[in-house]
Amino acid sequence: MKTKVLLIKADEEPMKAVENPMPNQIYKNPHIMIEERTLGTLDPDKIRIQMLYVGVCGSDIHILKSNPETGYICSSVPVEIPEEGRIIGHEGVGLVLDVGSNVKEIEKGMYVTLESILVCNNCDVCKRGDFNQCRNAKLIGLEVDGVMGNVVDVNSNLAHDVTGYIKSEDDLIAMACVEPMGVAYDACENAKIKAGDVVVIFGGGPIGIYTAMLSKLVFGASQVHVVEPVEFRRNLLREWTKYVYDSLDSLKKNLKEANVIIETSGDLNNVNKVFNIIDANGKVVLLARSGEPLFIDAVDHMITNNISIVGSRGHLCGAFDRILRLHASNRIKLDSIVTSVVNGLEDLKKVLESKDIVKDNCKVVVSLKDINN
């Protein structure tokens, strides 16, 4: 079977004299292209899916951005880009066309949404149930080929049957957004948000908005404050909170104390600049990857007040199931952050190459319903 895919290519040139270089010290001059590929015999443990909608994640955008002086990619997210290129994309919903001989739970004709972390199930971390931190994890669309194609093969254990949730086209689009909502859900759990907490979020992109939505509607925060420099995204945020700011200075003028800080923007200086307003037993949760170091000046404040700083990765350990139930009961609005639906890979390529994708959008979703597109 022939399929068209959107992939990233880059020059592999590790920085000299850097021990254990990160991706932003290995790959240079990234660019995207569309190719036609042939799908071979279906692996016994995989399923073949006609992708219907695929979401564009910040990581897809960031690995395409390069340092203008050095040419190296700006993102430090784990990525492996082989010479033939890496098919990007890890958020989506599709129709199952075929299943491998070992697949039991997924059947042809089902609609499925997909997890984005392939875990080994065998390492010590997996065996204690911490799948998001699997020692041998591979990220779909970054370290192994993703789902930005008309028809793709994926491991069956990534798939969740959402056939019963599909009543309309909007539901299909919503199902393409479960994965990023799962990332936000795990961040809120790692923050241990309690009823009445004051939450500060840096960054009003898809993860930031979902985090604001969940903090208020599901986890019971009394106030959610969000700093986001892009006006378009600030306007979206006002559906979920009245405390929206264009700068850190504006936040500090209006807030004297917070229980939880969630950093989704990648600018880690934000954390240091507000650290003194974190209340006793407060939490700082870091999501966004920029490769930049974190500095904390107020270490005495941290020790005295028992403040915790944690990283948060992934969406496993039950987040998908909870999100689907919250969606079904109308507690959350998965598709409310979708601001553009583009048709086909060619139009998506143009959008990804545009410098205004963040300025004019929150979540971009590509429709791939016509497999000949």
Coordinates of C-alpha atoms in Angstrom, one line a residue:
M1 CA 0.0 0.0 0.0
K2 CA 1.2 3.5 -0.9
T3 CA 1.0 6.3 1.6
K4 CA 2.1 9.9 1.8
V5 CA 4.0 11.1 4.9
L6 CA 5.3 14.3 6.3
L7 CA 8.8 14.0 7.7
I8 CA 11.8 15.9 9.0
K9 CA 15.3 15.7 7.8
A10 CA 18.4 17.2 9.3
D11 CA 22.2 17.1 9.1
E12 CA 23.7 14.9 11.8
E13 CA 26.8 16.8 13.1
P14 CA 27.5 16.3 16.9
M15 CA 29.2 19.3 18.5
K16 CA 32.9 18.5 19.0
A17 CA 34.2 18.2 22.5
V18 CA 30.7 17.8 24.0
E19 CA 30.3 14.6 26.0
N20 CA 26.9 13.0 25.6
P21 CA 25.5 15.7 23.3
M22 CA 21.7 16.5 23.4
P23 CA 19.6 16.6 20.2
N24 CA 20.1 20.4 20.0
Q25 CA 23.9 19.7 19.9
I26 CA 23.6 17.0 17.2
Y27 CA 21.1 17.9 14.5
K28 CA 21.5 20.9 12.2
N29 CA 19.5 22.6 9.4
P30 CA 16.2 20.9 9.8
H31 CA 13.6 20.9 7.1
I32 CA 10.3 19.1 6.3
M33 CA 9.2 17.3 3.2
I34 CA 6.4 15.1 1.9
E35 CA 7.3 11.7 0.5
E36 CA 5.4 8.7 -0.8
R37 CA 6.3 5.5 0.9
T38 CA 5.2 1.9 0.6
L39 CA 3.8 0.0 3.6
G40 CA 5.0 -3.6 3.7
T41 CA 3.6 -6.6 5.4
L42 CA 1.9 -5.7 8.7
D43 CA 3.9 -6.6 11.8
P44 CA 2.1 -9.1 14.0
D45 CA 2.0 -6.7 16.9
K46 CA 0.9 -3.6 14.9
I47 CA -2.3 -2.1 13.5
R48 CA -2.7 -0.2 10.2
I49 CA -4.6 3.0 10.6
Q50 CA -6.1 5.5 8.1
M51 CA -5.4 8.7 10.0
L52 CA -8.3 11.1 10.1
Y53 CA -7.0 14.0 12.2
V54 CA -3.5 14.6 13.5
G55 CA -2.6 17.4 15.9
V56 CA 0.5 19.5 15.6
C57 CA 2.4 19.6 18.9
G58 CA 4.8 22.3 20.1
S59 CA 7.6 19.7 19.8
D60 CA 6.9 19.3 16.1
I61 CA 7.3 23.1 15.7
H62 CA 10.3 23.3 17.9
I63 CA 12.4 20.7 16.2
L64 CA 12.0 22.6 13.0
K65 CA 13.3 25.8 14.6
S66 CA 17.1 26.2 14.4
N67 CA 19.6 28.6 15.9
P68 CA 20.2 31.3 13.2
E69 CA 23.9 31.4 14.1
T70 CA 24.8 27.8 14.5
G71 CA 22.1 26.0 12.5
Y72 CA 21.5 23.5 15.3
I73 CA 17.9 22.7 16.3
C74 CA 16.6 24.7 19.3
S75 CA 14.7 21.9 21.0
S76 CA 16.3 19.5 23.5
V77 CA 13.4 17.0 23.3
P78 CA 14.6 13.4 22.6
V79 CA 14.8 12.9 18.9
E80 CA 16.5 10.5 16.5
I81 CA 16.5 11.6 12.8
P82 CA 17.9 9.0 10.5
E83 CA 19.3 9.8 7.1
E84 CA 16.0 8.9 5.4
G85 CA 14.1 11.2 7.7
R86 CA 11.7 10.9 10.6
I87 CA 7.9 10.9 10.2
I88 CA 6.7 13.4 12.7
G89 CA 3.3 13.6 14.6
H90 CA 2.1 11.8 17.7
E91 CA -1.4 13.1 18.4
G92 CA -4.2 11.7 16.4
V93 CA -7.3 9.7 15.7
G94 CA -7.8 7.2 12.9
L95 CA -9.8 4.3 11.5
V96 CA -8.3 0.8 11.9
L97 CA -7.9 -0.8 8.5
D98 CA -6.1 -4.0 9.5
V99 CA -4.6 -5.7 12.6
G100 CA -1.5 -7.9 13.1
S101 CA -1.9 -11.6 13.9
N102 CA -1.0 -11.1 17.6
V103 CA -3.5 -8.2 18.1
K104 CA -6.5 -9.2 20.2
E105 CA -8.1 -6.1 21.7
I106 CA -8.2 -3.8 18.6
E107 CA -10.4 -4.7 15.6
K108 CA -10.8 -3.5 12.0
G109 CA -13.3 -0.7 11.8
M110 CA -12.6 0.8 15.2
Y111 CA -11.8 4.4 15.7
V112 CA -8.7 4.8 17.9
T113 CA -6.8 7.6 19.5
L114 CA -3.1 7.0 20.3
E115 CA -0.6 7.3 23.1
S116 CA 2.8 8.7 22.1
I117 CA 5.2 6.8 24.4
L118 CA 6.3 3.3 23.4
V119 CA 7.4 1.6 26.7
C120 CA 9.3 -1.7 27.2
N121 CA 7.2 -3.1 30.1
N122 CA 10.3 -4.9 31.2
C123 CA 12.6 -2.4 32.9
D124 CA 12.6 -1.9 36.7
V125 CA 10.7 1.4 36.3
C126 CA 8.0 -0.1 34.2
K127 CA 7.6 -3.0 36.6
R128 CA 6.9 -0.6 39.4
G129 CA 4.2 1.1 37.3
D130 CA 6.0 4.3 36.4
F131 CA 5.6 3.9 32.6
N132 CA 6.1 7.6 31.8
Q133 CA 9.7 7.2 33.0
C134 CA 10.4 3.9 31.2
R135 CA 14.2 3.6 30.9
N136 CA 13.8 2.3 27.3
A137 CA 11.0 4.6 26.2
K138 CA 10.8 5.8 22.6
L139 CA 8.7 8.8 21.7
I140 CA 6.5 8.4 18.7
G141 CA 7.2 11.0 15.9
L142 CA 10.5 11.8 17.4
E143 CA 12.6 8.7 18.2
V144 CA 10.5 6.3 16.0
D145 CA 8.2 7.2 13.1
G146 CA 5.0 9.0 13.9
V147 CA 1.5 9.3 12.5
M148 CA 1.7 12.3 10.2
G149 CA 0.6 10.3 7.2
N150 CA -2.4 9.1 5.3
V151 CA -2.0 5.5 6.4
V152 CA 0.4 4.4 9.1
D153 CA 1.4 1.3 11.1
V154 CA 1.7 1.7 14.9
N155 CA 2.1 -0.6 17.8
S156 CA -1.3 -1.9 18.9
N157 CA -0.7 -1.2 22.6
L158 CA -0.6 2.5 21.9
A159 CA -4.3 2.5 20.7
H160 CA -7.4 3.3 22.7
D161 CA -10.8 2.3 21.2
V162 CA -12.9 5.5 21.1
T163 CA -15.6 4.2 18.7
G164 CA -18.2 4.8 21.3
Y165 CA -17.2 8.4 21.8
I166 CA -17.7 9.4 18.1
K167 CA -21.0 11.0 17.4
S168 CA -19.9 13.8 15.2
E169 CA -17.0 15.4 13.3
D170 CA -16.3 17.5 16.3
D171 CA -15.9 14.3 18.4
L172 CA -13.3 13.1 15.9
I173 CA -11.3 16.3 16.3
A174 CA -11.6 16.1 20.0
M175 CA -10.2 12.5 20.0
A176 CA -7.1 13.9 18.2
C177 CA -6.5 16.1 21.3
V178 CA -6.6 13.4 24.0
E179 CA -2.8 13.0 24.1
P180 CA -1.9 16.7 24.9
M181 CA -4.7 16.8 27.4
G182 CA -3.1 13.7 29.0
V183 CA 0.2 15.6 29.4
A184 CA -1.6 18.4 31.1
Y185 CA -3.5 16.0 33.3
D186 CA -0.4 14.3 34.5
A187 CA 1.2 17.7 35.2
C188 CA -1.7 18.6 37.4
E189 CA -1.4 15.3 39.3
N190 CA 2.3 15.8 39.7
A191 CA 1.6 19.3 41.1
K192 CA -0.8 17.7 43.7
I193 CA -3.3 20.6 43.1
K194 CA -5.7 20.7 46.0
A195 CA -9.1 22.4 46.2
G196 CA -8.7 26.1 46.8
D197 CA -5.1 26.3 45.5
V198 CA -3.8 29.3 43.6
V199 CA -2.1 28.1 40.4
V200 CA 0.3 30.0 38.2
I201 CA 0.9 28.8 34.7
F202 CA 3.6 30.1 32.4
G203 CA 2.7 29.6 28.7
G204 CA -0.8 29.7 27.1
G205 CA -0.2 27.2 24.3
P206 CA -2.2 23.9 24.1
I207 CA -0.7 22.4 27.2
G208 CA -0.9 25.6 29.2
I209 CA -4.6 26.1 28.3
Y210 CA -5.5 22.5 29.0
T211 CA -3.6 22.8 32.4
A212 CA -5.6 25.9 33.2
M213 CA -8.9 24.2 32.3
L214 CA -8.1 21.1 34.4
S215 CA -6.8 23.1 37.3
K216 CA -10.1 25.0 37.6
L217 CA -12.7 22.5 36.4
V218 CA -11.3 19.1 37.6
F219 CA -8.7 19.7 40.3
G220 CA -10.5 22.5 42.2
A221 CA -8.1 25.5 42.0
S222 CA -9.6 28.7 43.4
Q223 CA -7.6 30.9 41.1
V224 CA -5.6 30.2 37.9
H225 CA -3.2 32.8 36.7
V226 CA -1.6 32.5 33.3
V227 CA 1.2 34.5 31.7
E228 CA 1.2 34.4 27.9
P229 CA 2.7 37.1 25.6
V230 CA 0.7 36.2 22.5
E231 CA -2.6 38.2 22.4
F232 CA -4.5 35.5 20.4
R233 CA -3.8 32.9 23.0
R234 CA -4.6 35.3 25.9
N235 CA -8.1 35.8 24.4
L236 CA -8.6 32.0 24.3
L237 CA -7.5 31.7 27.9
R238 CA -10.2 34.1 29.2
E239 CA -12.8 31.4 28.8
W240 CA -11.1 29.5 31.6
T241 CA -9.7 32.2 33.8
K242 CA -9.9 36.0 34.3
Y243 CA -6.3 36.2 35.5
V244 CA -4.4 36.4 32.3
Y245 CA -1.3 38.5 31.8
D246 CA 1.0 39.6 29.0
S247 CA 4.1 39.7 31.1
L248 CA 5.7 38.5 34.3
D249 CA 5.7 42.0 35.7
S250 CA 1.9 42.2 35.3
L251 CA 1.5 38.9 37.2
K252 CA 3.7 40.1 40.1
K253 CA 1.7 43.3 40.5
N254 CA -1.5 41.3 41.0
L255 CA -0.4 38.2 42.9
K256 CA 1.4 37.9 46.2
E257 CA 1.2 34.2 46.9
A258 CA 0.8 30.9 45.0
N259 CA 0.6 27.3 45.8
V260 CA 1.6 25.8 42.5
I261 CA 3.8 27.0 39.6
I262 CA 3.5 25.1 36.3
E263 CA 6.0 26.0 33.6
T264 CA 4.9 25.1 30.0
S265 CA 6.7 27.9 28.1
G266 CA 10.3 26.8 28.2
D267 CA 11.6 30.0 29.7
L268 CA 12.9 28.7 33.0
N269 CA 13.9 32.2 34.2
N270 CA 10.2 32.6 35.0
V271 CA 10.5 30.1 37.9
N272 CA 13.4 31.9 39.5
K273 CA 11.7 35.3 39.2
V274 CA 8.5 34.2 41.1
F275 CA 10.0 31.7 43.5
N276 CA 9.6 34.0 46.5
I277 CA 5.8 34.1 46.1
I278 CA 5.5 30.3 46.4
D279 CA 3.7 29.4 49.7
A280 CA 4.7 26.8 52.2
N281 CA 4.7 23.2 50.8
G282 CA 4.3 24.6 47.3
K283 CA 5.1 22.8 44.1
V284 CA 6.9 23.8 40.9
V285 CA 6.3 21.5 37.9
L286 CA 8.4 21.8 34.8
L287 CA 7.1 20.5 31.4
A288 CA 8.6 22.4 28.5
R289 CA 12.1 21.5 27.2
S290 CA 14.4 24.2 26.0
G291 CA 17.8 22.8 27.0
E292 CA 18.3 25.8 29.3
P293 CA 19.5 25.5 32.9
L294 CA 17.3 26.2 35.9
F295 CA 18.7 28.6 38.5
I296 CA 17.1 29.2 41.9
D297 CA 18.3 32.2 43.9
A298 CA 15.9 31.8 46.8
V299 CA 17.2 28.4 48.1
D300 CA 16.7 29.4 51.7
H301 CA 13.0 30.1 50.9
M302 CA 12.8 26.7 49.3
I303 CA 14.3 24.9 52.3
T304 CA 12.3 26.8 54.9
N305 CA 9.0 26.3 53.1
N306 CA 9.5 22.7 51.9
I307 CA 9.0 23.7 48.2
S308 CA 9.3 20.9 45.7
I309 CA 10.5 21.1 42.1
V310 CA 9.5 18.2 39.9
G311 CA 9.6 17.4 36.2
S312 CA 6.6 16.0 34.4
R313 CA 6.6 13.9 31.3
G314 CA 3.9 11.9 29.6
H315 CA 0.3 10.9 29.8
L316 CA 0.4 7.2 30.8
C317 CA -0.8 5.4 34.0
G318 CA -4.5 6.0 33.4
A319 CA -4.8 9.6 32.1
F320 CA -6.4 8.6 28.8
D321 CA -9.2 6.8 30.5
R322 CA -10.0 9.6 32.9
I323 CA -9.9 12.2 30.1
L324 CA -12.3 10.2 28.0
R325 CA -14.7 9.9 30.9
L326 CA -14.4 13.6 31.6
H327 CA -15.1 14.4 27.9
A328 CA -18.1 12.1 27.8
S329 CA -19.6 13.8 30.9
N330 CA -19.0 17.3 29.3
R331 CA -16.7 18.3 32.2
I332 CA -13.9 19.3 29.8
K333 CA -13.9 20.6 26.2
L334 CA -11.2 18.8 24.3
D335 CA -11.7 20.6 20.9
S336 CA -12.1 24.1 22.4
I337 CA -8.4 24.9 21.8
V338 CA -8.4 23.9 18.1
T339 CA -8.1 27.1 16.1
S340 CA -7.2 25.8 12.7
V341 CA -8.1 22.7 10.7
V342 CA -5.9 22.4 7.6
N343 CA -6.6 20.0 4.8
G344 CA -3.9 17.6 3.8
L345 CA -0.2 17.3 4.2
E346 CA 0.7 20.0 1.6
D347 CA -1.3 22.7 3.4
L348 CA 0.2 21.5 6.7
K349 CA 3.7 21.8 5.4
K350 CA 3.0 25.4 4.4
V351 CA 1.6 26.1 7.9
L352 CA 4.6 24.6 9.6
E353 CA 6.9 26.7 7.5
S354 CA 5.0 29.8 8.4
K355 CA 6.5 32.1 11.0
D356 CA 3.0 33.0 12.2
I357 CA 1.9 29.6 13.3
V358 CA 2.1 30.5 17.0
K359 CA 1.0 34.1 16.7
D360 CA -2.3 33.2 15.0
N361 CA -3.1 29.8 16.5
C362 CA -3.3 27.6 19.5
K363 CA -3.9 24.0 18.4
V364 CA -3.6 23.2 14.7
V365 CA -5.1 20.0 13.4
V366 CA -4.7 18.5 10.0
S367 CA -7.5 16.6 8.3
L368 CA -6.3 13.5 6.4
K369 CA -9.7 12.0 5.8
D370 CA -9.1 11.8 2.0
I371 CA -6.2 9.3 1.7
N372 CA -5.4 10.6 -1.8
N373 CA -4.8 14.1 -0.5

